[in-house]
mmCIF file of C-alpha atoms in Angstrom:
data_model
loop_
_atom_site.group_PDB
_atom_site.id
_atom_site.type_symbol
_atom_site.label_atom_id
_atom_site.label_comp_id
_atom_site.label_asym_id
_atom_site.label_seq_id
_atom_site.Cartn_x
_atom_site.Cartn_y
_atom_site.Cartn_z
ATOM 1 C CA UNK A 1 0.287 0.067 0.251
ATOM 2 C CA UNK A 2 2.706 2.233 0.854
ATOM 3 C CA UNK A 3 4.045 1.781 -2.694
ATOM 4 C CA UNK A 4 0.826 2.341 -4.225
ATOM 5 C CA UNK A 5 0.815 5.448 -2.626
ATOM 6 C CA UNK A 6 3.740 6.874 -3.570
ATOM 7 C CA UNK A 7 3.086 5.499 -7.086
ATOM 8 C CA UNK A 8 -0.221 7.554 -7.493
ATOM 9 C CA UNK A 9 1.273 10.269 -5.794
ATOM 10 C CA UNK A 10 4.455 10.612 -8.422
ATOM 11 C CA UNK A 11 1.568 9.892 -11.398
ATOM 12 C CA UNK A 12 -0.281 13.224 -10.115
ATOM 13 C CA UNK A 13 2.528 15.209 -9.993
ATOM 14 C CA UNK A 14 3.265 14.239 -13.589
ATOM 15 C CA UNK A 15 -0.481 14.793 -14.693
ATOM 16 C CA UNK A 16 -0.776 18.152 -12.763
ATOM 17 C CA UNK A 17 2.799 19.200 -14.895
ATOM 18 C CA UNK A 18 0.872 18.484 -18.156
ATOM 19 C CA UNK A 19 -2.398 19.717 -17.065
ATOM 20 C CA UNK A 20 -4.151 16.478 -17.774
ATOM 21 C CA UNK A 21 -7.791 16.987 -16.351
ATOM 22 C CA UNK A 22 -8.975 13.373 -16.446
ATOM 23 C CA UNK A 23 -5.729 12.112 -15.459
ATOM 24 C CA UNK A 24 -5.380 14.247 -12.223
ATOM 25 C CA UNK A 25 -9.208 13.154 -11.255
ATOM 26 C CA UNK A 26 -8.888 9.487 -12.161
ATOM 27 C CA UNK A 27 -5.238 9.574 -10.286
ATOM 28 C CA UNK A 28 -6.708 11.403 -7.086
ATOM 29 C CA UNK A 29 -9.871 8.996 -6.758
ATOM 30 C CA UNK A 30 -7.460 6.185 -6.863
ATOM 31 C CA UNK A 31 -5.347 7.746 -4.509
ATOM 32 C CA UNK A 32 -8.353 7.897 -2.027
ATOM 33 C CA UNK A 33 -9.007 4.373 -2.448
ATOM 34 C CA UNK A 34 -5.303 3.326 -1.626
ATOM 35 C CA UNK A 35 -5.412 5.807 1.734
ATOM 36 C CA UNK A 36 -8.935 4.357 2.487
ATOM 37 C CA UNK A 37 -7.253 0.817 2.704
ATOM 38 C CA UNK A 38 -4.517 2.274 5.045
ATOM 39 C CA UNK A 39 -7.549 3.025 7.325
ATOM 40 C CA UNK A 40 -6.542 6.767 6.987
ATOM 41 C CA UNK A 41 -10.160 7.728 7.183
ATOM 42 C CA UNK A 42 -10.063 11.385 7.025
ATOM 43 C CA UNK A 43 -7.489 11.989 4.836
ATOM 44 C CA UNK A 44 -9.713 9.331 2.343
ATOM 45 C CA UNK A 45 -12.143 11.271 2.652
ATOM 46 C CA UNK A 46 -10.494 14.731 1.857
ATOM 47 C CA UNK A 47 -8.989 13.247 -1.125
ATOM 48 C CA UNK A 48 -12.456 11.508 -2.494
ATOM 49 C CA UNK A 49 -13.852 14.845 -2.031
ATOM 50 C CA UNK A 50 -11.102 16.308 -3.667
ATOM 51 C CA UNK A 51 -11.694 13.970 -6.488
ATOM 52 C CA UNK A 52 -15.378 14.379 -6.351
ATOM 53 C CA UNK A 53 -15.077 18.356 -7.056
ATOM 54 C CA UNK A 54 -12.354 17.409 -10.243
ATOM 55 C CA UNK A 55 -14.905 15.187 -11.963
ATOM 56 C CA UNK A 56 -17.834 17.683 -11.226
ATOM 57 C CA UNK A 57 -15.703 20.326 -13.126
ATOM 58 C CA UNK A 58 -15.171 17.791 -15.974
ATOM 59 C CA UNK A 59 -19.029 16.987 -15.918
ATOM 60 C CA UNK A 60 -18.451 12.974 -16.356
ATOM 61 C CA UNK A 61 -21.751 11.397 -14.425
ATOM 62 C CA UNK A 62 -20.514 7.793 -14.096
ATOM 63 C CA UNK A 63 -17.416 9.164 -11.883
ATOM 64 C CA UNK A 64 -19.061 11.513 -10.273
ATOM 65 C CA UNK A 65 -21.410 8.696 -9.130
ATOM 66 C CA UNK A 66 -18.525 6.661 -8.346
ATOM 67 C CA UNK A 67 -16.892 8.751 -6.129
ATOM 68 C CA UNK A 68 -20.163 9.697 -4.193
ATOM 69 C CA UNK A 69 -20.636 5.627 -3.865
ATOM 70 C CA UNK A 70 -16.760 5.913 -2.702
ATOM 71 C CA UNK A 71 -17.680 8.464 0.063
ATOM 72 C CA UNK A 72 -21.323 6.874 0.829
ATOM 73 C CA UNK A 73 -19.100 3.476 1.617
ATOM 74 C CA UNK A 74 -16.294 5.375 3.591
ATOM 75 C CA UNK A 75 -19.111 7.117 5.740
ATOM 76 C CA UNK A 76 -20.639 3.391 6.075
ATOM 77 C CA UNK A 77 -17.291 2.195 7.644
ATOM 78 C CA UNK A 78 -17.010 5.186 10.253
ATOM 79 C CA UNK A 79 -20.787 4.596 10.756
ATOM 80 C CA UNK A 80 -21.898 8.102 10.146
ATOM 81 C CA UNK A 81 -24.824 6.851 8.449
ATOM 82 C CA UNK A 82 -27.089 10.152 7.763
ATOM 83 C CA UNK A 83 -23.834 11.153 5.724
ATOM 84 C CA UNK A 84 -23.445 7.491 3.949
ATOM 85 C CA UNK A 85 -27.161 7.724 2.910
ATOM 86 C CA UNK A 86 -26.511 10.922 1.601
ATOM 87 C CA UNK A 87 -23.770 10.134 -0.582
ATOM 88 C CA UNK A 88 -25.167 6.729 -1.597
ATOM 89 C CA UNK A 89 -28.524 8.229 -2.799
ATOM 90 C CA UNK A 90 -26.963 11.028 -5.189
ATOM 91 C CA UNK A 91 -24.865 8.275 -6.827
ATOM 92 C CA UNK A 92 -27.701 5.932 -7.024
ATOM 93 C CA UNK A 93 -30.009 8.989 -8.767
ATOM 94 C CA UNK A 94 -27.127 9.256 -11.363
ATOM 95 C CA UNK A 95 -27.048 5.457 -12.135
ATOM 96 C CA UNK A 96 -30.830 5.300 -12.459
ATOM 97 C CA UNK A 97 -31.264 8.652 -14.445
ATOM 98 C CA UNK A 98 -27.936 9.431 -16.329
ATOM 99 C CA UNK A 99 -25.521 6.572 -16.571
ATOM 100 C CA UNK A 100 -28.233 3.766 -16.411
ATOM 101 C CA UNK A 101 -26.011 1.072 -15.584
ATOM 102 C CA UNK A 102 -27.797 -1.937 -13.929
ATOM 103 C CA UNK A 103 -24.660 -3.424 -12.374
ATOM 104 C CA UNK A 104 -23.350 0.085 -10.836
ATOM 105 C CA UNK A 105 -27.203 0.796 -9.483
ATOM 106 C CA UNK A 106 -27.046 -2.930 -8.033
ATOM 107 C CA UNK A 107 -23.535 -1.958 -6.260
ATOM 108 C CA UNK A 108 -25.272 0.815 -4.694
ATOM 109 C CA UNK A 109 -28.340 -0.802 -3.598
ATOM 110 C CA UNK A 110 -26.300 -3.147 -1.813
ATOM 111 C CA UNK A 111 -24.560 -0.565 -0.194
ATOM 112 C CA UNK A 112 -27.730 0.689 1.048
ATOM 113 C CA UNK A 113 -29.165 -2.457 2.128
ATOM 114 C CA UNK A 114 -26.157 -2.614 4.429
ATOM 115 C CA UNK A 115 -27.242 0.886 5.823
ATOM 116 C CA UNK A 116 -30.318 -0.394 6.739
ATOM 117 C CA UNK A 117 -28.654 -3.626 8.430
ATOM 118 C CA UNK A 118 -26.707 -1.310 10.583
ATOM 119 C CA UNK A 119 -30.004 0.869 11.523
ATOM 120 C CA UNK A 120 -31.828 -2.494 12.651
ATOM 121 C CA UNK A 121 -34.508 -2.108 9.346
ATOM 122 C CA UNK A 122 -34.462 -5.684 8.106
ATOM 123 C CA UNK A 123 -37.402 -5.664 5.725
ATOM 124 C CA UNK A 124 -35.831 -2.590 4.098
ATOM 125 C CA UNK A 125 -32.735 -4.144 3.944
ATOM 126 C CA UNK A 126 -34.357 -7.164 2.527
ATOM 127 C CA UNK A 127 -36.274 -5.585 -0.488
ATOM 128 C CA UNK A 128 -33.159 -3.311 -1.433
ATOM 129 C CA UNK A 129 -30.888 -6.266 -1.623
ATOM 130 C CA UNK A 130 -33.237 -8.530 -3.521
ATOM 131 C CA UNK A 131 -33.447 -6.019 -6.107
ATOM 132 C CA UNK A 132 -30.133 -5.631 -6.520
ATOM 133 C CA UNK A 133 -29.944 -9.503 -6.659
ATOM 134 C CA UNK A 134 -32.407 -9.101 -9.790
ATOM 135 C CA UNK A 135 -30.543 -5.941 -11.566
ATOM 136 C CA UNK A 136 -27.046 -8.533 -10.920
ATOM 137 C CA UNK A 137 -29.050 -11.427 -12.443
ATOM 138 C CA UNK A 138 -30.257 -9.485 -15.634
ATOM 139 C CA UNK A 139 -26.743 -7.861 -15.717
ATOM 140 C CA UNK A 140 -25.165 -11.346 -15.525
ATOM 141 C CA UNK A 141 -23.081 -10.121 -12.994
ATOM 142 C CA UNK A 142 -22.420 -13.280 -11.333
ATOM 143 C CA UNK A 143 -20.000 -11.293 -8.558
ATOM 144 C CA UNK A 144 -22.452 -8.999 -8.232
ATOM 145 C CA UNK A 145 -24.974 -11.768 -7.160
ATOM 146 C CA UNK A 146 -22.713 -13.281 -5.158
ATOM 147 C CA UNK A 147 -22.112 -10.235 -2.842
ATOM 148 C CA UNK A 148 -26.096 -9.604 -2.716
ATOM 149 C CA UNK A 149 -26.429 -13.194 -1.038
ATOM 150 C CA UNK A 150 -23.766 -12.323 1.213
ATOM 151 C CA UNK A 151 -25.094 -9.051 2.340
ATOM 152 C CA UNK A 152 -28.814 -11.226 2.459
ATOM 153 C CA UNK A 153 -27.187 -13.774 4.530
ATOM 154 C CA UNK A 154 -25.741 -10.963 6.894
ATOM 155 C CA UNK A 155 -29.141 -9.172 7.307
ATOM 156 C CA UNK A 156 -31.033 -12.638 7.856
ATOM 157 C CA UNK A 157 -27.971 -13.457 10.414
ATOM 158 C CA UNK A 158 -27.959 -10.157 12.478
ATOM 159 C CA UNK A 159 -31.980 -10.839 12.040
ATOM 160 C CA UNK A 160 -31.537 -14.180 13.594
ATOM 161 C CA UNK A 161 -33.519 -16.139 10.486
ATOM 162 C CA UNK A 162 -30.592 -19.154 10.449
ATOM 163 C CA UNK A 163 -32.207 -20.900 7.933
ATOM 164 C CA UNK A 164 -32.513 -18.169 5.625
ATOM 165 C CA UNK A 165 -28.972 -16.926 6.647
ATOM 166 C CA UNK A 166 -27.420 -20.199 5.806
ATOM 167 C CA UNK A 167 -29.148 -20.668 2.081
ATOM 168 C CA UNK A 168 -27.995 -16.979 1.578
ATOM 169 C CA UNK A 169 -24.380 -17.455 2.457
ATOM 170 C CA UNK A 170 -24.428 -21.050 0.494
ATOM 171 C CA UNK A 171 -25.661 -19.129 -2.687
ATOM 172 C CA UNK A 172 -23.134 -16.839 -2.344
ATOM 173 C CA UNK A 173 -20.421 -19.495 -1.805
ATOM 174 C CA UNK A 174 -21.455 -21.597 -4.570
ATOM 175 C CA UNK A 175 -20.712 -17.927 -6.955
ATOM 176 C CA UNK A 176 -17.452 -16.787 -5.417
ATOM 177 C CA UNK A 177 -15.797 -20.568 -5.609
ATOM 178 C CA UNK A 178 -16.248 -20.152 -9.217
ATOM 179 C CA UNK A 179 -15.228 -16.822 -9.934
ATOM 180 C CA UNK A 180 -13.412 -14.824 -6.754
ATOM 181 C CA UNK A 181 -11.976 -17.408 -4.420
ATOM 182 C CA UNK A 182 -10.622 -14.485 -1.933
ATOM 183 C CA UNK A 183 -14.110 -13.305 -1.611
ATOM 184 C CA UNK A 184 -15.072 -17.097 -0.395
ATOM 185 C CA UNK A 185 -13.149 -16.593 2.771
ATOM 186 C CA UNK A 186 -14.974 -14.150 4.629
ATOM 187 C CA UNK A 187 -18.124 -15.318 3.460
ATOM 188 C CA UNK A 188 -17.144 -18.868 4.726
ATOM 189 C CA UNK A 189 -16.558 -17.416 8.272
ATOM 190 C CA UNK A 190 -20.039 -16.068 8.403
ATOM 191 C CA UNK A 191 -21.412 -19.350 7.583
ATOM 192 C CA UNK A 192 -19.648 -20.780 10.369
ATOM 193 C CA UNK A 193 -21.115 -18.562 12.585
ATOM 194 C CA UNK A 194 -23.997 -19.555 11.876
ATOM 195 C CA UNK A 195 -23.557 -23.162 11.961
ATOM 196 C CA UNK A 196 -22.021 -22.656 15.402
ATOM 197 C CA UNK A 197 -25.809 -21.025 16.466
ATOM 198 C CA UNK A 198 -27.552 -23.914 14.840
ATOM 199 C CA UNK A 199 -25.347 -26.268 16.975
ATOM 200 C CA UNK A 200 -23.769 -28.295 13.581
ATOM 201 C CA UNK A 201 -20.326 -27.559 14.366
ATOM 202 C CA UNK A 202 -18.019 -26.208 17.613
ATOM 203 C CA UNK A 203 -16.971 -22.468 17.724
ATOM 204 C CA UNK A 204 -13.492 -23.735 17.949
ATOM 205 C CA UNK A 205 -14.127 -24.794 14.221
ATOM 206 C CA UNK A 206 -15.780 -21.867 12.961
ATOM 207 C CA UNK A 207 -12.834 -19.828 12.107
ATOM 208 C CA UNK A 208 -11.184 -22.989 10.304
ATOM 209 C CA UNK A 209 -11.866 -21.866 6.973
ATOM 210 C CA UNK A 210 -10.293 -25.476 5.348
ATOM 211 C CA UNK A 211 -12.620 -26.867 7.487
ATOM 212 C CA UNK A 212 -15.685 -24.959 6.543
ATOM 213 C CA UNK A 213 -14.849 -25.514 2.878
ATOM 214 C CA UNK A 214 -14.824 -29.112 3.666
ATOM 215 C CA UNK A 215 -18.362 -28.989 5.048
ATOM 216 C CA UNK A 216 -19.524 -26.944 2.210
ATOM 217 C CA UNK A 217 -18.647 -29.160 -0.379
ATOM 218 C CA UNK A 218 -21.632 -30.964 -1.862
ATOM 219 C CA UNK A 219 -20.349 -34.308 -1.728
ATOM 220 C CA UNK A 220 -19.545 -33.994 2.179
ATOM 221 C CA UNK A 221 -23.268 -33.124 2.901
ATOM 222 C CA UNK A 222 -25.360 -35.676 4.631
ATOM 223 C CA UNK A 223 -28.445 -35.812 2.426
ATOM 224 C CA UNK A 224 -30.785 -36.870 5.429
ATOM 225 C CA UNK A 225 -29.990 -34.296 8.261
ATOM 226 C CA UNK A 226 -27.778 -31.146 6.398
ATOM 227 C CA UNK A 227 -25.313 -31.970 8.572
ATOM 228 C CA UNK A 228 -21.549 -31.802 7.555
ATOM 229 C CA UNK A 229 -20.106 -35.562 7.741
ATOM 230 C CA UNK A 230 -16.641 -33.683 8.523
ATOM 231 C CA UNK A 231 -18.316 -31.932 11.845
ATOM 232 C CA UNK A 232 -16.458 -32.352 14.629
ATOM 233 C CA UNK A 233 -19.161 -31.862 17.334
#
């Protein structure tokens, strides 16, 4: 991350030297992403705000929406829910009225679904996430489908609907195993929490991603009980 930070700052200097507006804006946005991953929240927000101003001057609606989305997600991480809602709604308005991108609309709706989860508005969250899933299916966006299923799992788990949580996480994992392996591990760990609360596995096994992966293998599932054959209970 430090190397990426240095590279983007150097690129930004070069773009400034040649007065390349789009290059400056894009590089500023990417730099904000790196700073956010470094957990420097205030600096990231300042950088995103600078990028937003640059894209607004250029008039690129897609990038304006992307930057509002990034700012909204940052506010979600900071638990500044009203600010998050404001930024995400701006992004959604642009995606639906000016950009007309189902994939990006679904991405923003997923973030809004997470916002509802944090507020305890489970039915609102379910409706928003279900619609995001439908958009992802229409756009053949399998990664987005997996993410929508995972957030639905988060919502059901927090609500206490363990069977629906298990089903949602399982659907997400079927997609993640095929296309985005790195997304599977956190989803596996979430599914492990469900299995612990259902009494299917011991709590000590819930953080063993390899064990959980075996449990998810269709060939290792007991057809009668649904319990993982590899369970150490």
